[in-house]
């Protein structure tokens, strides 16, 4: 297993043998295919984080995230959400699929 | 380390995001043209109605082209949600002007994605979008030609009827 990226709370690994990814959420590790990782990226990026601060829409700052076609369910607070966004951004740079120039958290 | 990601996907995630936004824009254009078709139908501009029904279908085809391209590249195409469709127009000319404005907006968006592809050496994306660059030029021209008719023929009742009769429906 190769470590692709690491943020404050989470890490992402690639397994060459199984041709898949493992996301270490601290309390739980989730296995994901590439497509599932891509879907997670879109979900995480679609989160409107400003609602955590300036809106009554999400005054508790809680995000409920389902993963891998609803196989897993996570509840994240504001800082965990931001951290996961950073992890995902860095991961796609490591994967060579992103043109973003700078990693948020250096490995 | 194996390059599993690259084996699965052949465009950058940034290009994919922009194309997904473009899908929403094309879907919005399609729905918008449907609203215009409805207005024309209700106001007895039969040819204009047919014109916009056809435009609406074409925009959906554009959407599907991008949708399939994303998935063919191994990306994740997202089915768009469309809202805020305007159904209120003050005149036939207003409709065609709104249509042109909409096309100009779409052109700008396409050009922006081409620019991003160029900056990021995304040859697949750039090549794919060339078709849209040409298409946008044509669509703008069609609408501009129709708007010229109002200058030429005027805006009173009979002129509007004559303009409508000149709108190509196929
Ligand atoms: Fe279009
Ligand atoms: Fe168009």
mmCIF file of C-alpha atoms and ligand atoms in Angstrom:
data_model
loop_
_atom_site.group_PDB
_atom_site.id
_atom_site.type_symbol
_atom_site.label_atom_id
_atom_site.label_comp_id
_atom_site.label_asym_id
_atom_site.label_seq_id
_atom_site.Cartn_x
_atom_site.Cartn_y
_atom_site.Cartn_z
ATOM 1 C CA UNK A 1 0.000 0.000 0.000
ATOM 2 C CA UNK A 2 1.249 3.435 -0.962
ATOM 3 C CA UNK A 3 0.326 6.573 0.933
ATOM 4 C CA UNK A 4 -1.052 9.108 -1.567
ATOM 5 C CA UNK A 5 -1.947 11.959 0.714
ATOM 6 C CA UNK A 6 -2.487 12.761 4.321
ATOM 7 C CA UNK A 7 -4.393 15.537 6.046
ATOM 8 C CA UNK A 8 -4.877 16.320 9.717
ATOM 9 C CA UNK A 9 -7.538 13.653 10.282
ATOM 10 C CA UNK A 10 -7.481 11.409 7.222
ATOM 11 C CA UNK A 11 -5.166 9.483 4.878
ATOM 12 C CA UNK A 12 -5.564 7.938 1.470
ATOM 13 C CA UNK A 13 -3.722 4.824 0.339
ATOM 14 C CA UNK A 14 -3.521 3.024 -2.989
ATOM 15 C CA UNK A 15 -3.333 -0.750 -3.252
ATOM 16 C CA UNK A 16 -1.704 -1.927 -6.490
ATOM 17 C CA UNK A 17 -2.735 -5.563 -5.913
ATOM 18 C CA UNK A 18 -6.412 -4.818 -5.404
ATOM 19 C CA UNK A 19 -6.414 -1.866 -7.824
ATOM 20 C CA UNK A 20 -8.295 0.268 -5.352
ATOM 21 C CA UNK A 21 -7.975 2.890 -2.655
ATOM 22 C CA UNK A 22 -8.326 2.914 1.116
ATOM 23 C CA UNK A 23 -9.451 5.992 2.982
ATOM 24 C CA UNK A 24 -8.469 5.979 6.618
ATOM 25 C CA UNK A 25 -11.070 7.975 8.523
ATOM 26 C CA UNK A 26 -9.396 7.330 11.881
ATOM 27 C CA UNK A 27 -12.167 5.270 13.385
ATOM 28 C CA UNK A 28 -12.865 3.338 10.196
ATOM 29 C CA UNK A 29 -11.106 2.498 6.932
ATOM 30 C CA UNK A 30 -13.151 2.488 3.763
ATOM 31 C CA UNK A 31 -12.234 0.644 0.589
ATOM 32 C CA UNK A 32 -13.099 2.535 -2.589
ATOM 33 C CA UNK A 33 -12.763 1.961 -6.311
ATOM 34 C CA UNK A 34 -11.526 4.794 -8.497
ATOM 35 C CA UNK A 35 -15.100 5.674 -9.518
ATOM 36 C CA UNK A 36 -16.153 5.803 -5.897
ATOM 37 C CA UNK A 37 -13.236 8.067 -5.106
ATOM 38 C CA UNK A 38 -14.278 10.330 -7.964
ATOM 39 C CA UNK A 39 -17.855 10.390 -6.682
ATOM 40 C CA UNK A 40 -16.597 11.238 -3.199
ATOM 41 C CA UNK A 41 -14.609 14.137 -4.641
ATOM 42 C CA UNK A 42 -17.714 15.569 -6.301
ATOM 43 C CA UNK A 43 -19.760 15.181 -3.129
ATOM 44 C CA UNK A 44 -17.162 16.803 -0.951
ATOM 45 C CA UNK A 45 -16.639 19.673 -3.382
ATOM 46 C CA UNK A 46 -20.381 20.301 -3.628
ATOM 47 C CA UNK A 47 -20.578 21.064 0.091
ATOM 48 C CA UNK A 48 -21.327 24.711 0.699
ATOM 49 C CA UNK A 49 -19.024 25.434 3.593
ATOM 50 C CA UNK A 50 -20.124 29.082 3.908
ATOM 51 C CA UNK A 51 -23.479 27.791 5.133
ATOM 52 C CA UNK A 52 -21.606 26.657 8.255
ATOM 53 C CA UNK A 53 -20.785 30.255 9.085
ATOM 54 C CA UNK A 54 -23.173 32.759 7.559
ATOM 55 C CA UNK A 55 -26.443 30.967 7.176
ATOM 56 C CA UNK A 56 -29.233 29.621 9.284
ATOM 57 C CA UNK A 57 -29.452 26.755 6.822
ATOM 58 C CA UNK A 58 -26.751 24.735 8.550
ATOM 59 C CA UNK A 59 -26.277 26.419 11.914
ATOM 60 C CA UNK A 60 -24.829 23.319 13.580
ATOM 61 C CA UNK A 61 -22.181 22.970 10.864
ATOM 62 C CA UNK A 62 -22.813 19.287 10.289
ATOM 63 C CA UNK A 63 -22.412 17.426 7.014
ATOM 64 C CA UNK A 64 -23.868 13.992 6.417
ATOM 65 C CA UNK A 65 -21.938 12.129 3.779
ATOM 66 C CA UNK A 66 -22.765 8.800 2.204
ATOM 67 C CA UNK A 67 -19.967 6.886 0.521
ATOM 68 C CA UNK A 68 -19.654 4.069 -1.989
ATOM 69 C CA UNK A 69 -23.296 3.975 -3.092
ATOM 70 C CA UNK A 70 -24.591 4.487 0.451
ATOM 71 C CA UNK A 71 -22.583 1.625 1.917
ATOM 72 C CA UNK A 72 -21.089 3.995 4.500
ATOM 73 C CA UNK A 73 -22.382 7.040 6.287
ATOM 74 C CA UNK A 74 -20.307 9.745 7.936
ATOM 75 C CA UNK A 75 -21.189 12.761 9.994
ATOM 76 C CA UNK A 76 -18.568 15.493 9.764
ATOM 77 C CA UNK A 77 -18.216 18.812 11.565
ATOM 78 C CA UNK A 78 -16.848 21.962 9.923
ATOM 79 C CA UNK A 79 -13.147 21.342 10.491
ATOM 80 C CA UNK A 80 -13.438 17.688 9.469
ATOM 81 C CA UNK A 81 -15.250 18.725 6.283
ATOM 82 C CA UNK A 82 -12.536 21.241 5.402
ATOM 83 C CA UNK A 83 -9.899 18.637 6.175
ATOM 84 C CA UNK A 84 -11.551 16.058 3.924
ATOM 85 C CA UNK A 85 -11.776 18.643 1.117
ATOM 86 C CA UNK A 86 -8.026 19.251 1.496
ATOM 87 C CA UNK A 87 -7.275 15.518 1.466
ATOM 88 C CA UNK A 88 -9.297 14.972 -1.703
ATOM 89 C CA UNK A 89 -7.698 17.923 -3.469
ATOM 90 C CA UNK A 90 -4.201 16.688 -2.651
ATOM 91 C CA UNK A 91 -5.101 13.118 -3.549
ATOM 92 C CA UNK A 92 -6.015 13.993 -7.130
ATOM 93 C CA UNK A 93 -2.762 15.920 -7.500
ATOM 94 C CA UNK A 94 -0.905 12.810 -6.296
ATOM 95 C CA UNK A 95 -2.913 10.711 -8.728
ATOM 96 C CA UNK A 96 -1.736 12.954 -11.561
ATOM 97 C CA UNK A 97 -5.272 13.870 -12.563
ATOM 98 C CA UNK A 98 -5.370 17.395 -11.259
ATOM 99 C CA UNK A 99 -3.754 20.481 -12.680
ATOM 100 C CA UNK A 100 -4.030 22.338 -9.384
ATOM 101 C CA UNK A 101 -0.517 23.508 -8.706
ATOM 102 C CA UNK A 102 -0.178 23.430 -4.956
ATOM 103 C CA UNK A 103 -0.926 20.778 -2.407
ATOM 104 C CA UNK A 104 -2.743 21.982 0.672
ATOM 105 C CA UNK A 105 -0.826 19.775 3.076
ATOM 106 C CA UNK A 106 2.649 18.631 2.001
ATOM 107 C CA UNK A 107 3.209 14.917 2.426
ATOM 108 C CA UNK B 1 3.177 2.388 -7.803
ATOM 109 C CA UNK B 2 0.759 1.572 -10.625
ATOM 110 C CA UNK B 3 -0.976 4.483 -12.298
ATOM 111 C CA UNK B 4 -4.470 3.089 -11.692
ATOM 112 C CA UNK B 5 -6.094 6.517 -11.832
ATOM 113 C CA UNK B 6 -4.657 7.347 -15.244
ATOM 114 C CA UNK B 7 -5.724 3.922 -16.531
ATOM 115 C CA UNK B 8 -9.276 4.787 -15.473
ATOM 116 C CA UNK B 9 -9.491 8.401 -16.549
ATOM 117 C CA UNK B 10 -8.044 10.407 -19.419
ATOM 118 C CA UNK B 11 -9.032 13.982 -18.603
ATOM 119 C CA UNK B 12 -8.118 16.129 -15.626
ATOM 120 C CA UNK B 13 -10.645 16.556 -12.853
ATOM 121 C CA UNK B 14 -10.658 20.304 -13.487
ATOM 122 C CA UNK B 15 -11.701 19.800 -17.115
ATOM 123 C CA UNK B 16 -14.348 17.363 -15.930
ATOM 124 C CA UNK B 17 -15.735 19.946 -13.474
ATOM 125 C CA UNK B 18 -15.923 22.603 -16.189
ATOM 126 C CA UNK B 19 -17.636 20.189 -18.577
ATOM 127 C CA UNK B 20 -20.139 19.238 -15.899
ATOM 128 C CA UNK B 21 -20.921 22.950 -15.495
ATOM 129 C CA UNK B 22 -21.331 23.171 -19.257
ATOM 130 C CA UNK B 23 -23.831 20.294 -19.096
ATOM 131 C CA UNK B 24 -25.947 22.389 -16.738
ATOM 132 C CA UNK B 25 -25.645 25.389 -19.057
ATOM 133 C CA UNK B 26 -26.784 23.385 -22.117
ATOM 134 C CA UNK B 27 -29.653 21.893 -20.122
ATOM 135 C CA UNK B 28 -30.657 25.377 -19.026
ATOM 136 C CA UNK B 29 -30.505 26.587 -22.634
ATOM 137 C CA UNK B 30 -32.679 23.657 -23.724
ATOM 138 C CA UNK B 31 -35.310 24.413 -21.072
ATOM 139 C CA UNK B 32 -35.113 28.108 -21.855
ATOM 140 C CA UNK B 33 -35.802 27.514 -25.546
ATOM 141 C CA UNK B 34 -38.778 25.405 -24.579
ATOM 142 C CA UNK B 35 -40.205 28.369 -22.664
ATOM 143 C CA UNK B 36 -39.629 30.574 -25.713
ATOM 144 C CA UNK B 37 -41.345 28.005 -27.943
ATOM 145 C CA UNK B 38 -44.316 28.024 -25.614
ATOM 146 C CA UNK B 39 -44.614 31.824 -25.722
ATOM 147 C CA UNK B 40 -44.444 31.808 -29.535
ATOM 148 C CA UNK B 41 -47.052 29.067 -29.732
ATOM 149 C CA UNK B 42 -49.399 31.006 -27.475
ATOM 150 C CA UNK B 43 -48.943 34.171 -29.510
ATOM 151 C CA UNK B 44 -49.523 32.426 -32.843
ATOM 152 C CA UNK B 45 -45.948 32.736 -34.133
ATOM 153 C CA UNK B 46 -45.978 29.211 -35.526
ATOM 154 C CA UNK B 47 -42.637 29.169 -37.320
ATOM 155 C CA UNK B 48 -40.833 30.788 -34.421
ATOM 156 C CA UNK B 49 -42.343 28.176 -32.120
ATOM 157 C CA UNK B 50 -41.049 25.363 -34.338
ATOM 158 C CA UNK B 51 -37.679 27.079 -34.482
ATOM 159 C CA UNK B 52 -37.392 27.146 -30.692
ATOM 160 C CA UNK B 53 -38.669 23.585 -30.265
ATOM 161 C CA UNK B 54 -35.886 22.507 -32.577
ATOM 162 C CA UNK B 55 -33.324 24.667 -30.756
ATOM 163 C CA UNK B 56 -34.413 23.084 -27.500
ATOM 164 C CA UNK B 57 -33.765 19.622 -28.908
ATOM 165 C CA UNK B 58 -30.374 20.682 -30.245
ATOM 166 C CA UNK B 59 -29.301 22.008 -26.858
ATOM 167 C CA UNK B 60 -30.213 18.676 -25.332
ATOM 168 C CA UNK B 61 -28.058 16.974 -27.960
ATOM 169 C CA UNK B 62 -25.174 19.294 -27.015
ATOM 170 C CA UNK B 63 -25.700 18.332 -23.412
ATOM 171 C CA UNK B 64 -25.646 14.630 -24.251
ATOM 172 C CA UNK B 65 -22.489 15.021 -26.328
ATOM 173 C CA UNK B 66 -20.658 16.441 -23.330
ATOM 174 C CA UNK B 67 -22.277 13.962 -20.967
ATOM 175 C CA UNK B 68 -21.046 11.018 -23.018
ATOM 176 C CA UNK B 69 -17.606 12.543 -23.529
ATOM 177 C CA UNK B 70 -17.081 12.815 -19.771
ATOM 178 C CA UNK B 71 -18.130 9.225 -19.208
ATOM 179 C CA UNK B 72 -16.127 7.977 -22.206
ATOM 180 C CA UNK B 73 -13.062 9.583 -20.616
ATOM 181 C CA UNK B 74 -13.734 7.662 -17.425
ATOM 182 C CA UNK B 75 -15.110 10.674 -15.597
ATOM 183 C CA UNK B 76 -18.350 11.100 -13.713
ATOM 184 C CA UNK B 77 -21.009 13.006 -15.680
ATOM 185 C CA UNK B 78 -23.605 14.576 -13.441
ATOM 186 C CA UNK B 79 -27.253 14.879 -14.411
ATOM 187 C CA UNK B 80 -28.099 18.584 -14.130
ATOM 188 C CA UNK B 81 -30.870 20.257 -12.222
ATOM 189 C CA UNK B 82 -32.396 23.192 -14.022
ATOM 190 C CA UNK B 83 -34.187 26.127 -12.419
ATOM 191 C CA UNK B 84 -34.995 29.795 -13.026
ATOM 192 C CA UNK B 85 -36.476 29.515 -16.493
ATOM 193 C CA UNK B 86 -37.891 32.805 -17.728
ATOM 194 C CA UNK B 87 -41.342 32.563 -19.327
ATOM 195 C CA UNK B 88 -42.051 36.275 -19.638
ATOM 196 C CA UNK B 89 -41.226 38.170 -22.801
ATOM 197 C CA UNK B 90 -42.421 41.550 -23.971
ATOM 198 C CA UNK B 91 -42.285 40.824 -27.715
ATOM 199 C CA UNK B 92 -41.074 38.465 -30.423
ATOM 200 C CA UNK B 93 -37.982 40.606 -30.811
ATOM 201 C CA UNK B 94 -37.346 40.388 -27.074
ATOM 202 C CA UNK B 95 -37.373 36.594 -27.375
ATOM 203 C CA UNK B 96 -34.824 36.476 -30.169
ATOM 204 C CA UNK B 97 -32.653 38.986 -28.355
ATOM 205 C CA UNK B 98 -32.767 36.867 -25.182
ATOM 206 C CA UNK B 99 -31.895 33.839 -27.295
ATOM 207 C CA UNK B 100 -28.855 35.618 -28.733
ATOM 208 C CA UNK B 101 -27.756 36.761 -25.267
ATOM 209 C CA UNK B 102 -28.044 33.194 -24.067
ATOM 210 C CA UNK B 103 -25.939 31.906 -26.964
ATOM 211 C CA UNK B 104 -23.298 34.551 -26.319
ATOM 212 C CA UNK B 105 -23.106 33.419 -22.714
ATOM 213 C CA UNK B 106 -22.692 29.796 -23.824
ATOM 214 C CA UNK B 107 -19.991 30.815 -26.337
ATOM 215 C CA UNK B 108 -18.062 32.619 -23.600
ATOM 216 C CA UNK B 109 -18.271 29.574 -21.385
ATOM 217 C CA UNK B 110 -17.052 27.242 -24.161
ATOM 218 C CA UNK B 111 -14.167 29.601 -24.933
ATOM 219 C CA UNK B 112 -13.241 29.671 -21.272
ATOM 220 C CA UNK B 113 -13.043 25.872 -21.111
ATOM 221 C CA UNK B 114 -10.927 25.800 -24.285
ATOM 222 C CA UNK B 115 -8.623 28.339 -22.654
ATOM 223 C CA UNK B 116 -8.324 26.207 -19.524
ATOM 224 C CA UNK B 117 -7.626 23.105 -21.634
ATOM 225 C CA UNK B 118 -4.895 24.975 -23.498
ATOM 226 C CA UNK B 119 -3.331 26.204 -20.252
ATOM 227 C CA UNK B 120 -3.314 22.681 -18.859
ATOM 228 C CA UNK B 121 -2.124 20.926 -22.034
ATOM 229 C CA UNK B 122 -5.390 18.992 -22.144
ATOM 230 C CA UNK B 123 -5.361 18.030 -25.833
ATOM 231 C CA UNK B 124 -8.356 15.681 -25.594
ATOM 232 C CA UNK B 125 -10.549 18.352 -24.078
ATOM 233 C CA UNK B 126 -9.409 21.029 -26.508
ATOM 234 C CA UNK B 127 -9.968 18.785 -29.499
ATOM 235 C CA UNK B 128 -13.426 17.760 -28.287
ATOM 236 C CA UNK B 129 -14.494 21.386 -27.820
ATOM 237 C CA UNK B 130 -13.559 22.490 -31.339
ATOM 238 C CA UNK B 131 -16.919 21.216 -32.581
ATOM 239 C CA UNK B 132 -18.669 23.457 -30.058
ATOM 240 C CA UNK B 133 -16.626 26.505 -31.053
ATOM 241 C CA UNK B 134 -17.836 26.159 -34.652
ATOM 242 C CA UNK B 135 -21.395 25.377 -33.580
ATOM 243 C CA UNK B 136 -21.605 28.496 -31.389
ATOM 244 C CA UNK B 137 -20.464 30.711 -34.251
ATOM 245 C CA UNK B 138 -23.267 29.334 -36.415
ATOM 246 C CA UNK B 139 -25.937 29.656 -33.746
ATOM 247 C CA UNK B 140 -25.026 33.255 -33.036
ATOM 248 C CA UNK B 141 -25.145 34.057 -36.734
ATOM 249 C CA UNK B 142 -28.593 32.486 -37.175
ATOM 250 C CA UNK B 143 -30.041 34.616 -34.386
ATOM 251 C CA UNK B 144 -28.299 37.771 -35.517
ATOM 252 C CA UNK B 145 -29.779 37.300 -39.001
ATOM 253 C CA UNK B 146 -33.254 36.961 -37.516
ATOM 254 C CA UNK B 147 -32.789 40.106 -35.410
ATOM 255 C CA UNK B 148 -31.788 41.968 -38.591
ATOM 256 C CA UNK B 149 -35.260 41.222 -39.958
ATOM 257 C CA UNK B 150 -36.810 43.442 -37.275
ATOM 258 C CA UNK B 151 -34.596 46.332 -38.373
ATOM 259 C CA UNK B 152 -35.523 45.659 -41.964
ATOM 260 C CA UNK B 153 -39.242 45.029 -41.724
ATOM 261 C CA UNK B 154 -40.325 46.863 -38.621
ATOM 262 C CA UNK B 155 -42.199 45.800 -35.547
ATOM 263 C CA UNK B 156 -45.901 46.288 -36.253
ATOM 264 C CA UNK B 157 -48.419 43.454 -36.459
ATOM 265 C CA UNK B 158 -48.096 42.582 -40.125
ATOM 266 C CA UNK B 159 -44.298 42.914 -40.069
ATOM 267 C CA UNK B 160 -44.129 40.465 -37.168
ATOM 268 C CA UNK B 161 -46.291 38.013 -39.089
ATOM 269 C CA UNK B 162 -44.022 38.334 -42.135
ATOM 270 C CA UNK B 163 -40.904 37.893 -39.999
ATOM 271 C CA UNK B 164 -42.390 34.772 -38.438
ATOM 272 C CA UNK B 165 -43.056 33.374 -41.903
ATOM 273 C CA UNK B 166 -39.384 33.852 -42.769
ATOM 274 C CA UNK B 167 -38.099 31.885 -39.775
ATOM 275 C CA UNK B 168 -36.611 28.633 -41.018
ATOM 276 C CA UNK B 169 -38.073 25.694 -39.188
ATOM 277 C CA UNK B 170 -35.890 22.888 -40.443
HETATM 278 FE FE1 LIG C 1 -25.529 24.472 -27.106
HETATM 279 FE FE1 LIG C 2 -27.057 26.919 -28.745
#
